[in-house]
Structure formats: C-alpha cells, structure tokens
CSV table of N, CA, C and O in Angstrom, one decimal:
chain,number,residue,atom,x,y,z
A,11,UNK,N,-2.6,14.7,5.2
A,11,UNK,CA,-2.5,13.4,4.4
A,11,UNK,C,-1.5,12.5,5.1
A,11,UNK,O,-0.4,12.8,5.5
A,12,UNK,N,-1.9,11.5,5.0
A,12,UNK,CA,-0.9,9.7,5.9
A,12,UNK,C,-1.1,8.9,4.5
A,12,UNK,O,-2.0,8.3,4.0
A,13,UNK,N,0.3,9.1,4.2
A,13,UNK,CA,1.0,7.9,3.6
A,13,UNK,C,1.2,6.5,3.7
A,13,UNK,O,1.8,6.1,4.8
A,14,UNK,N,0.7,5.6,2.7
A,14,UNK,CA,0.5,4.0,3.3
A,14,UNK,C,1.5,3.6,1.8
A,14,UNK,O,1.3,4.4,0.9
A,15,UNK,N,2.4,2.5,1.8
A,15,UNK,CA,3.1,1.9,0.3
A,15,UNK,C,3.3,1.3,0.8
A,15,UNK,O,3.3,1.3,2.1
A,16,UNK,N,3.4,0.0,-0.1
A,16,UNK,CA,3.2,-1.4,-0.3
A,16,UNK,C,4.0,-1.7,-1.7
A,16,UNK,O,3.9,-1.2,-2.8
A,17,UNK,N,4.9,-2.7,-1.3
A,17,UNK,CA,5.9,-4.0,-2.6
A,17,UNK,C,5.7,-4.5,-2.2
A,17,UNK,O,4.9,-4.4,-1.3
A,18,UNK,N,6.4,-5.8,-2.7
A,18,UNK,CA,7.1,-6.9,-2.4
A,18,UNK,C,8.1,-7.5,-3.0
A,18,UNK,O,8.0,-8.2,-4.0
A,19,UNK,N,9.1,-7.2,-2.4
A,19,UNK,CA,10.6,-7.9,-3.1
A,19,UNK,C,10.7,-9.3,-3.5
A,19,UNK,O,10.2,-10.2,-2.7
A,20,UNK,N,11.4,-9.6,-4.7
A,20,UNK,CA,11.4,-11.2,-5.2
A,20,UNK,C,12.2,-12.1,-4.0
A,20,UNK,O,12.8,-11.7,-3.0
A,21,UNK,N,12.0,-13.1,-4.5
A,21,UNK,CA,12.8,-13.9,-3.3
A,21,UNK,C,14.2,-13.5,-3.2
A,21,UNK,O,15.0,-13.0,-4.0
A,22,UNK,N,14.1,-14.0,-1.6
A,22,UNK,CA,15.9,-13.9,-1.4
A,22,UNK,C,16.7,-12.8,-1.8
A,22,UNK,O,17.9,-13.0,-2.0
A,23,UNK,N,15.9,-11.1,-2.1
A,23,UNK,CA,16.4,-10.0,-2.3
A,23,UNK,C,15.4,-9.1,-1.3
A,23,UNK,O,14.1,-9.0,-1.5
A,24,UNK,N,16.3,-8.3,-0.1
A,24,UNK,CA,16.1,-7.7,0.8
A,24,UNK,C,17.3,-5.9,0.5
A,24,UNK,O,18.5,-5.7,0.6
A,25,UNK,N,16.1,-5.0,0.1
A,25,UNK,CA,16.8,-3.6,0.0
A,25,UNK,C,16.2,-2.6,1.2
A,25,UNK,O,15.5,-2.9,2.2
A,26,UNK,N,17.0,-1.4,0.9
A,26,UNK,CA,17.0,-0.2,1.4
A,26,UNK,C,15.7,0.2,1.5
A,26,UNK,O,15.3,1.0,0.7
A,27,UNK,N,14.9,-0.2,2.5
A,27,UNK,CA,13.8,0.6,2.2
A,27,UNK,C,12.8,1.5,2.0
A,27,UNK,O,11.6,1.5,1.7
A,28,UNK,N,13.5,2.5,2.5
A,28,UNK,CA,14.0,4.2,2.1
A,28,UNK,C,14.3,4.8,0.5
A,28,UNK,O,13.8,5.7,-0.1
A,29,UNK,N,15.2,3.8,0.3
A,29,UNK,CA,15.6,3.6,-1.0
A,29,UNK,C,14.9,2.8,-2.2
A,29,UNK,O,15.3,2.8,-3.4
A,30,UNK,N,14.1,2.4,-2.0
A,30,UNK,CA,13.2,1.6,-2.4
A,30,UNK,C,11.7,2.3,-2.6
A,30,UNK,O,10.9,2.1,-3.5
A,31,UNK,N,11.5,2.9,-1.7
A,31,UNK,CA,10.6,4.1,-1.6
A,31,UNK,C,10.8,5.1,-2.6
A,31,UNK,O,9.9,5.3,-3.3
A,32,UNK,N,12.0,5.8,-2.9
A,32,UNK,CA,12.1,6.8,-3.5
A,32,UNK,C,12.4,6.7,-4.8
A,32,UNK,O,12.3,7.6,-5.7
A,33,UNK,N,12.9,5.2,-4.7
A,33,UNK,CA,13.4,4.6,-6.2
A,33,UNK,C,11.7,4.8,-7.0
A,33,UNK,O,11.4,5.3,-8.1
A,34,UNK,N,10.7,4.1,-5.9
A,34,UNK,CA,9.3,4.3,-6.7
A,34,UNK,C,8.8,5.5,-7.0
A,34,UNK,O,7.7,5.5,-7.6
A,35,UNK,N,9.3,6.9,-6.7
A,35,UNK,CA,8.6,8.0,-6.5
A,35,UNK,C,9.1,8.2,-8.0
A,35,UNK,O,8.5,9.0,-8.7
A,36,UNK,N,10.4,7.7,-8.5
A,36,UNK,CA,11.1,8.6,-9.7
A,36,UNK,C,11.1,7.5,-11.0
A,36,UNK,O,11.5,7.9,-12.1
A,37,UNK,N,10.6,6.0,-10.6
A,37,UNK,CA,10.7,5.4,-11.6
A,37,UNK,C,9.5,4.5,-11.7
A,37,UNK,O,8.9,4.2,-10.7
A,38,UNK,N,9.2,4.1,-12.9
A,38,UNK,CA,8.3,3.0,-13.0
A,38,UNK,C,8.5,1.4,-12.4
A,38,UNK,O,7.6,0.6,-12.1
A,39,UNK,N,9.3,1.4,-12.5
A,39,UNK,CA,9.9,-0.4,-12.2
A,39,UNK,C,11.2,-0.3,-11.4
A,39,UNK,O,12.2,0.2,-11.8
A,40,UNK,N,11.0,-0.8,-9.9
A,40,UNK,CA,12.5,-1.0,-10.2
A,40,UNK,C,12.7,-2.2,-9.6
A,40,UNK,O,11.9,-2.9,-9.2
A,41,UNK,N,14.3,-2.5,-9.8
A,41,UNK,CA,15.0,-3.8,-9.7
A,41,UNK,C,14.5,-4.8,-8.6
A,41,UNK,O,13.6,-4.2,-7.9
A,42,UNK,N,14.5,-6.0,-8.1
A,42,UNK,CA,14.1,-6.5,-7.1
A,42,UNK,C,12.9,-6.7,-6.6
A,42,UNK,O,12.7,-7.5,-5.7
A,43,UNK,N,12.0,-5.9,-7.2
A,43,UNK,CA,10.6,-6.1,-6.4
A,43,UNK,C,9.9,-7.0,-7.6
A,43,UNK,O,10.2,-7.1,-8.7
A,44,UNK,N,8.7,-7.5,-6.8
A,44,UNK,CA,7.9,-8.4,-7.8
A,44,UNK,C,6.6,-7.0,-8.3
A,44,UNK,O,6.3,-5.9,-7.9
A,45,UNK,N,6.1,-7.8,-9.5
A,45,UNK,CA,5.2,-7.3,-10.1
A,45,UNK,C,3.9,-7.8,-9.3
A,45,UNK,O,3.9,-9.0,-9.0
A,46,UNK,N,2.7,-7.0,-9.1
A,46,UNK,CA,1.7,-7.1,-8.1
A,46,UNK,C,0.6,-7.1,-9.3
A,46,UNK,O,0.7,-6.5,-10.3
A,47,UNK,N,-0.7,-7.9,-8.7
A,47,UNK,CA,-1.6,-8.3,-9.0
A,47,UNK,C,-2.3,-7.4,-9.1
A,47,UNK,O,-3.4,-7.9,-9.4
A,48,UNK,N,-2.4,-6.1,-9.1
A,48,UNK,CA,-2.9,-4.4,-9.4
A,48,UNK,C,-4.4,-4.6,-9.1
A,48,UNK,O,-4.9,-4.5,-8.0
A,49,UNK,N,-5.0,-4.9,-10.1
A,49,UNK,CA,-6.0,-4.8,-10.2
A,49,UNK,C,-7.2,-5.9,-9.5
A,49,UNK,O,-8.4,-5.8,-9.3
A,50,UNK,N,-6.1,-7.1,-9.3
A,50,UNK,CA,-7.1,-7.5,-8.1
A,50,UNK,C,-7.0,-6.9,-7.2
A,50,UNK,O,-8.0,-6.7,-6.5
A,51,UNK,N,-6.2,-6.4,-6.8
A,51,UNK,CA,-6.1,-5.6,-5.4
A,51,UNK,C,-6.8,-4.5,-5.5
A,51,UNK,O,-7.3,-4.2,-4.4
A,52,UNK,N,-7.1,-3.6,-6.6
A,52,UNK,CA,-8.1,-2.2,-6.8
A,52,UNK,C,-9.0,-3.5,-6.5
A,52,UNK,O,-8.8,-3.9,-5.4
A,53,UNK,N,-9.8,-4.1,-7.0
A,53,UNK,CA,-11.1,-5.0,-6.7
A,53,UNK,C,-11.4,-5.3,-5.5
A,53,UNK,O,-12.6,-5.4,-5.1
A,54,UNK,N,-10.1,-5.4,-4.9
A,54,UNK,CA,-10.4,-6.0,-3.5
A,54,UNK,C,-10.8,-5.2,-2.5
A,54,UNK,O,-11.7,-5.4,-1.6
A,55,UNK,N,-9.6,-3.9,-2.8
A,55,UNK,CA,-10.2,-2.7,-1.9
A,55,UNK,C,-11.5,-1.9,-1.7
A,55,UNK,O,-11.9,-1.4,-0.7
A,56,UNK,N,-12.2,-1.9,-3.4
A,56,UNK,CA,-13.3,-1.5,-4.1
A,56,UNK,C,-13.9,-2.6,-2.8
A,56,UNK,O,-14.3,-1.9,-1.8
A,57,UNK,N,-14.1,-3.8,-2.7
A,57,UNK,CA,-14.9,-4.8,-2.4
A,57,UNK,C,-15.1,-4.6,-0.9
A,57,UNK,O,-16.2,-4.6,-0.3
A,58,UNK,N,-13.7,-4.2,-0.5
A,58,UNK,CA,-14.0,-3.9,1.2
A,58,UNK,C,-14.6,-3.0,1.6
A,58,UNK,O,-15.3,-2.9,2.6
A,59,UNK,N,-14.4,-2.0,0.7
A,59,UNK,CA,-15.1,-0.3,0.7
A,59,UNK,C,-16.6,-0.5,0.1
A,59,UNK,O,-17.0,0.7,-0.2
A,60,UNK,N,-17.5,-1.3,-0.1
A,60,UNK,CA,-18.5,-0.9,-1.4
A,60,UNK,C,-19.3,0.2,-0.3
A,60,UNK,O,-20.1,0.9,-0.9
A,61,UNK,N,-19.1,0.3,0.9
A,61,UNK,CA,-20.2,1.0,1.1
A,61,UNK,C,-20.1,2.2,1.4
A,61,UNK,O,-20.8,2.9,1.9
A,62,UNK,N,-18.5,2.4,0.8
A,62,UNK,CA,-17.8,4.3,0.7
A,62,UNK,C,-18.4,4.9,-0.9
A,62,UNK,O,-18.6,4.1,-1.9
A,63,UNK,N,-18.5,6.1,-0.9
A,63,UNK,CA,-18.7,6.5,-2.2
A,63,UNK,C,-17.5,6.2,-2.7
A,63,UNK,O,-16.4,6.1,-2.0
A,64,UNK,N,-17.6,5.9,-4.3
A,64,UNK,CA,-16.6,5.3,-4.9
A,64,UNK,C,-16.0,6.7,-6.0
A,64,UNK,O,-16.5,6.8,-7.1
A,65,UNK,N,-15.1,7.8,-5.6
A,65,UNK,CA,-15.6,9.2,-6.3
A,65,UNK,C,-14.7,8.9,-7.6
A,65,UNK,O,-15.2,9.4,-8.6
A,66,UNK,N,-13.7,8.5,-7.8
A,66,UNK,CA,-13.4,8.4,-9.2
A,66,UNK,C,-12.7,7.1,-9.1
A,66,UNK,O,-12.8,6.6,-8.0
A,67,UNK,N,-12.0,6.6,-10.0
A,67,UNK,CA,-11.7,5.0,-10.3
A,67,UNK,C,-10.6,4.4,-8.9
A,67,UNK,O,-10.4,3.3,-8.4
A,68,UNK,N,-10.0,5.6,-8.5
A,68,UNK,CA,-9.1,5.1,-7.4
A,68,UNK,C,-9.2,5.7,-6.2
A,68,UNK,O,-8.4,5.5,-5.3
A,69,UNK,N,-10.2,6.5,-6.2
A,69,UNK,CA,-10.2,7.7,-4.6
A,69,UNK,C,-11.8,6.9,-4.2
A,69,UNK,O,-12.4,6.3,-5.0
A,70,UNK,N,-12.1,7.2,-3.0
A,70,UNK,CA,-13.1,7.0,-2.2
A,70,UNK,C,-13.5,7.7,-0.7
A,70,UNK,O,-12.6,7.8,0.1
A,71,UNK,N,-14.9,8.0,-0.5
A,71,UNK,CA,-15.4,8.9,0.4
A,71,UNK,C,-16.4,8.3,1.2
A,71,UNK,O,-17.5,7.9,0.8
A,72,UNK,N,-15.8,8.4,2.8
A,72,UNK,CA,-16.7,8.0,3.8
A,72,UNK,C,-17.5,8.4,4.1
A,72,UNK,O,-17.4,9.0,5.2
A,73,UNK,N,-18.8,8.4,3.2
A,73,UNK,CA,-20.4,9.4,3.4
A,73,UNK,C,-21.2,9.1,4.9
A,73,UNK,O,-22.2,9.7,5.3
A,74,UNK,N,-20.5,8.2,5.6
A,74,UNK,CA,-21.1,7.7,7.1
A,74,UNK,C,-19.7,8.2,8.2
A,74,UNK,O,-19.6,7.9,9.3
A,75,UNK,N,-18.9,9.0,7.3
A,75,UNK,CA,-18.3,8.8,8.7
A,75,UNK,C,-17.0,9.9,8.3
A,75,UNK,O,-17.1,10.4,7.2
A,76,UNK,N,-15.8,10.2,9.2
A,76,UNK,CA,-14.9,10.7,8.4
A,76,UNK,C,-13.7,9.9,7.5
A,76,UNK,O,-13.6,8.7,7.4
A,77,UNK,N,-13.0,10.9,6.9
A,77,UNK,CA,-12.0,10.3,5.9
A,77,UNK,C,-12.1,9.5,4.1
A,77,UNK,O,-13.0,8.7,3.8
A,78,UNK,N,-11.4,9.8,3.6
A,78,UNK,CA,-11.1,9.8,2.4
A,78,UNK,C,-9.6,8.9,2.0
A,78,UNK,O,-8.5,9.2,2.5
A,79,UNK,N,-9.7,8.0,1.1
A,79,UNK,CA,-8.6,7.7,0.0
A,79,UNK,C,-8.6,7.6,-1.0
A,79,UNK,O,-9.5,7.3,-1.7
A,80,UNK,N,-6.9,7.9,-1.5
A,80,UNK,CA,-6.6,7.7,-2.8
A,80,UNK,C,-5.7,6.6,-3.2
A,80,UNK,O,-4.7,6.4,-2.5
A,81,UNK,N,-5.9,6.0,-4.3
A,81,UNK,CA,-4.8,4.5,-4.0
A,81,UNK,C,-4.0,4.9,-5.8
A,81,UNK,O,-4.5,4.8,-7.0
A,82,UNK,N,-3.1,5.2,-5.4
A,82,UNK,CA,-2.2,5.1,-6.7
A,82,UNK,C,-0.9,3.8,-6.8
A,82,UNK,O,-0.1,3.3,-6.0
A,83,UNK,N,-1.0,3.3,-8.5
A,83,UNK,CA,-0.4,2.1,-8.2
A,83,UNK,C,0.8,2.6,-9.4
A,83,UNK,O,0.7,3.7,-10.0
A,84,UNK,N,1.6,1.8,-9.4
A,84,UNK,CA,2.8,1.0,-10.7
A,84,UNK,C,2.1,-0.3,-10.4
A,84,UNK,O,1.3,-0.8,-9.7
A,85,UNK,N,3.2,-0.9,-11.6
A,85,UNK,CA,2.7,-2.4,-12.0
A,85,UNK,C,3.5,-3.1,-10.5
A,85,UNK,O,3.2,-4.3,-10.2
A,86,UNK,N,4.5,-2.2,-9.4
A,86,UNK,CA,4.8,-2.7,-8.3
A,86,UNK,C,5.2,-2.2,-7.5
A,86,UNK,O,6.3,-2.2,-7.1
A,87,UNK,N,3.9,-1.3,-7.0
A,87,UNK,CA,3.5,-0.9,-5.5
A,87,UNK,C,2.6,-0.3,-5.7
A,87,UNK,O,2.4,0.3,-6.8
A,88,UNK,N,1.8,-0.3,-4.3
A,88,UNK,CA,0.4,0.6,-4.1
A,88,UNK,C,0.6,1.8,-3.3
A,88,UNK,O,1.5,1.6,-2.5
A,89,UNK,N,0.3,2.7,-3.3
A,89,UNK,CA,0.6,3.4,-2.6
A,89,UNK,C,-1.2,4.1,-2.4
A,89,UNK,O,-2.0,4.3,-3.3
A,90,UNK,N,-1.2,4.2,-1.1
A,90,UNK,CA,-2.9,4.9,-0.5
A,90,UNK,C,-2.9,6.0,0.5
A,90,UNK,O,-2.5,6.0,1.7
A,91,UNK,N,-3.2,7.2,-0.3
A,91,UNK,CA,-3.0,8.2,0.6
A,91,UNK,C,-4.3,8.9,1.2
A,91,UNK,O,-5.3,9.3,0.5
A,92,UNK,N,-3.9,9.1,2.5
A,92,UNK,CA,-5.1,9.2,3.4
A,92,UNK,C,-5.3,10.1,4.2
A,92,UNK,O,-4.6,10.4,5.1
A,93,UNK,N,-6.7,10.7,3.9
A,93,UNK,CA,-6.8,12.0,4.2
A,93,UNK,C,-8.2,12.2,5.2
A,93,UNK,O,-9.3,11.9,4.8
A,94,UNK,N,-7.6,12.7,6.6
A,94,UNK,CA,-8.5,12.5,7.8
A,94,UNK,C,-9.2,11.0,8.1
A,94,UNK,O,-10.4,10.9,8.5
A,95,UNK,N,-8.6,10.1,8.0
A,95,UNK,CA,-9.0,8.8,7.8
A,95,UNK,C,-8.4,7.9,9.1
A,95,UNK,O,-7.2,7.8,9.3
A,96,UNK,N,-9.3,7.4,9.7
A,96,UNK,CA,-9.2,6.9,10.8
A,96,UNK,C,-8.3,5.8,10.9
A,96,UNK,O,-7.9,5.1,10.0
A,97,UNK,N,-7.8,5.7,12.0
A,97,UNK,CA,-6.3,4.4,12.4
A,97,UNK,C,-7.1,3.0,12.3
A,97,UNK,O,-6.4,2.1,11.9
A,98,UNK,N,-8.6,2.5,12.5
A,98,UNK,CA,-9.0,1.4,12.3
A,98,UNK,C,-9.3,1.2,10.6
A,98,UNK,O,-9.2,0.1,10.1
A,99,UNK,N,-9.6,2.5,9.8
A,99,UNK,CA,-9.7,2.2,8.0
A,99,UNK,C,-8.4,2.2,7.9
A,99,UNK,O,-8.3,1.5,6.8
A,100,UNK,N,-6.8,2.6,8.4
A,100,UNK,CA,-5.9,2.4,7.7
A,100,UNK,C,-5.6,1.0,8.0
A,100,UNK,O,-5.0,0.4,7.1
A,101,UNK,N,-5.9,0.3,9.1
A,101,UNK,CA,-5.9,-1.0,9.6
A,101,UNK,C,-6.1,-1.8,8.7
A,101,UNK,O,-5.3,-2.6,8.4
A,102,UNK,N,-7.4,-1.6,8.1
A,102,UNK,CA,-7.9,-2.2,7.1
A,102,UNK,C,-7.7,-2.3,5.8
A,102,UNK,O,-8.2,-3.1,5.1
A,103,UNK,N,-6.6,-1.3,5.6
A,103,UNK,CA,-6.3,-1.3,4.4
A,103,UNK,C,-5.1,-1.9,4.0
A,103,UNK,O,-4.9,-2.5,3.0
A,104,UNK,N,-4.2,-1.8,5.5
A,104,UNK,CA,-3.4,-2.6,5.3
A,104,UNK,C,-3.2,-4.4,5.9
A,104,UNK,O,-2.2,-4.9,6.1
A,105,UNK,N,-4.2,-4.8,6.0
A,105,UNK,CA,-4.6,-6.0,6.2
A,105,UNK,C,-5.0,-6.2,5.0
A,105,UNK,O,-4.3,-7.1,4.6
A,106,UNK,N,-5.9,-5.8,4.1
A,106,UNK,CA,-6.1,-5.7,2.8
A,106,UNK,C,-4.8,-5.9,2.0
A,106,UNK,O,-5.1,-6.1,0.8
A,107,UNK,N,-3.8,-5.8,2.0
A,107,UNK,CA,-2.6,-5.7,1.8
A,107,UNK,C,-2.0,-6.3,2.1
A,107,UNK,O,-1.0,-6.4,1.3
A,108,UNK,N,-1.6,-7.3,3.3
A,108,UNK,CA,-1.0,-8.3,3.7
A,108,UNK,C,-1.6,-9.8,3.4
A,108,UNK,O,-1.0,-10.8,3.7
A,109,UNK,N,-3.2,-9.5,2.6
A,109,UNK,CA,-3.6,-10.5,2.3
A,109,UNK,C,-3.1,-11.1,0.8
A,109,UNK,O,-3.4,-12.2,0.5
A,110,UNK,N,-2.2,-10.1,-0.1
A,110,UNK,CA,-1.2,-10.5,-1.1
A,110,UNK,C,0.1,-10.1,-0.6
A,110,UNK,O,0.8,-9.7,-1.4
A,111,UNK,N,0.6,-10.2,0.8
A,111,UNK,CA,1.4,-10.6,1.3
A,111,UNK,C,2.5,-9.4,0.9
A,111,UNK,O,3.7,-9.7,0.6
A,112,UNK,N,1.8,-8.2,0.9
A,112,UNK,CA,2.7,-6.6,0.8
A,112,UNK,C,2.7,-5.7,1.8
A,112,UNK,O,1.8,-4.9,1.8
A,113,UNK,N,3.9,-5.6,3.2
A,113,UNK,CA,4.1,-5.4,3.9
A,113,UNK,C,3.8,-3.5,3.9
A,113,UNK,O,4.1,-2.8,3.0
A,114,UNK,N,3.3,-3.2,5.3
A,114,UNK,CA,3.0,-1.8,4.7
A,114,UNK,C,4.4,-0.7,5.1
A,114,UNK,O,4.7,-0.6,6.3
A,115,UNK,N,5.0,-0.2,4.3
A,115,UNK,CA,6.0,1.2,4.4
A,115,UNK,C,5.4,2.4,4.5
A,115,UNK,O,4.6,3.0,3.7
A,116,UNK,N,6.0,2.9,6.1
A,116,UNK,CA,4.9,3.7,6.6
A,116,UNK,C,6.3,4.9,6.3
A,116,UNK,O,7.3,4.8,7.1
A,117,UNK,N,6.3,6.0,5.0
A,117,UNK,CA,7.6,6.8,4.7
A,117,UNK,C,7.5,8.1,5.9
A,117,UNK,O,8.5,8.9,6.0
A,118,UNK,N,6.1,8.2,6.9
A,118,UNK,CA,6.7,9.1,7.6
A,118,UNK,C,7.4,8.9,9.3
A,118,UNK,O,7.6,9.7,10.1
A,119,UNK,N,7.6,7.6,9.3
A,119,UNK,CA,8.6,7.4,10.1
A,119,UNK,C,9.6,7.0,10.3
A,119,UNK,O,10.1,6.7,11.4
A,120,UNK,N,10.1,6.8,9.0
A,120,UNK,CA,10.6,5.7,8.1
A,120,UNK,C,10.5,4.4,8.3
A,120,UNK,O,11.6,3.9,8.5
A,121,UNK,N,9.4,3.3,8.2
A,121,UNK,CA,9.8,1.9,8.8
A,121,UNK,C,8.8,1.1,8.2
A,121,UNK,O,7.6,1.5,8.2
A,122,UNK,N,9.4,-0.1,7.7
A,122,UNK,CA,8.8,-1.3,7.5
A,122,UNK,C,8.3,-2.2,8.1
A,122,UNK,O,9.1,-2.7,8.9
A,123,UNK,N,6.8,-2.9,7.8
A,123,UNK,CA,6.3,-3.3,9.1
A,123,UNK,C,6.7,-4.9,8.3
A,123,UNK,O,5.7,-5.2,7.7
A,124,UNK,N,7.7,-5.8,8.2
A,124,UNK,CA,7.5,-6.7,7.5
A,124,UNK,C,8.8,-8.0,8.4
A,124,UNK,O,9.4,-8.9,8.0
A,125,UNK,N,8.7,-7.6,9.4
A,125,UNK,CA,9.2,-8.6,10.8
A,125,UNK,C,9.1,-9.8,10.1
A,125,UNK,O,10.0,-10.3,9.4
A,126,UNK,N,7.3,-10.5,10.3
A,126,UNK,CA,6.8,-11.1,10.4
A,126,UNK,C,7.3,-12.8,9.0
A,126,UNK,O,7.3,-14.0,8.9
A,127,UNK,N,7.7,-11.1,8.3
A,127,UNK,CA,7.7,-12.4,6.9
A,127,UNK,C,9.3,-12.5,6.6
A,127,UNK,O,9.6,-12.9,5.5
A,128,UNK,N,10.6,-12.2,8.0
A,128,UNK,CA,11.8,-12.5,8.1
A,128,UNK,C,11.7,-13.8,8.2
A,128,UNK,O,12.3,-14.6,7.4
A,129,UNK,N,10.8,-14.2,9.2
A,129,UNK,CA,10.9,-15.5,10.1
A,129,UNK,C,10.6,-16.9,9.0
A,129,UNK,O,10.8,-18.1,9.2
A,130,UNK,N,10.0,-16.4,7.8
A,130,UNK,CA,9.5,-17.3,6.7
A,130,UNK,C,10.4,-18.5,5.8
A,130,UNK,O,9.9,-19.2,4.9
C-alpha cells in the first residue's frame, strides 16, 4: 500500500508537517488547517474515475488494468491509499488534488510537495 494525504493550512500558518500528519491520524480537527470541500472532492475523484468500478462509497477498482483505492477523509484532509496502483493514477490523483489547491504529503518519505504555493 502507497500513501497519498492532502490539507491545507489557513493563511499565513505554515506547520510541522510530520506533525501535522500525525496530529491527523489521532484527531479529528486540528489547529491551522482549513476545512476542505470533502465531498466535492469525493465527486470529483468519483468523476475522474467513472470508468473504475466504484466498490464501495470510497474505494475503487481498475477492472482494465491494475490497482486499487481507498480515499478516507476528515472534514480536513484526504487521505488515498493505494494499492498496486500505478505512478501515472497516483499522478492523477494528485492533480485532482491540487485542483483545490491541497498539496500532496507523501508520509513515506517524509516530504511535502507544496514549493510551488511558497512563491504565492
């Protein structure tokens, strides 16, 4: 399984984000991050995927090909975990994800891919 998480911090508050990761594993909410659009985003992913089986409200299966996800949320972060699933569908997923502007936290190597939105 490959780990994909996704926040986004309120303005002008930049954390630990290590810490920030684990703060999500043990709590519902925490401090500093914004609250995310959830369920447009289940829609959206649903939307990019229609043509995976859809196996239960949050998991889905590539009947043309290999790999499988599971997308588990809070009211702020997603988290998609991915199983035998190719480096161009995780691409995709997190492009899907930078399109509400939630940088992807990849926890197994520790690092945040969110450079891009320093320069902002």
């Amino acid at each position: 399984m490959y780990e994909l998480v996704f926040w986004k911090y309120l303005d002008e508050i930049y954390l630990n984000h290590q810490e920030v990761y684990e703060a999500l594993e043990e709590q519902p909410i925490v401090e500093g991050l914004e609250e995310l659009p959830v369920q447009v985003i289940l829609n959206r992913i649903a939307s990019v995927f229609a043509k995976w089986e859809k196996v239960d409200e949050s998991s889905w299966k590539n009947n043309d090909g290999v790999g499988a996800f599971q997308v588990k949320t809070t009211a702020q972060s997603i988290q998609i975990d991915c199983y035998g699933t190719q480096g161009k569908t995780m691409d995709i997923l997190v492009g899907i994800m930078e399109e509400f502007k939630c940088p992807l936290f990849d926890p197994q190597i520790p690092a945040r891919y969110d450079e891009m939105y320093e320069e902002e």
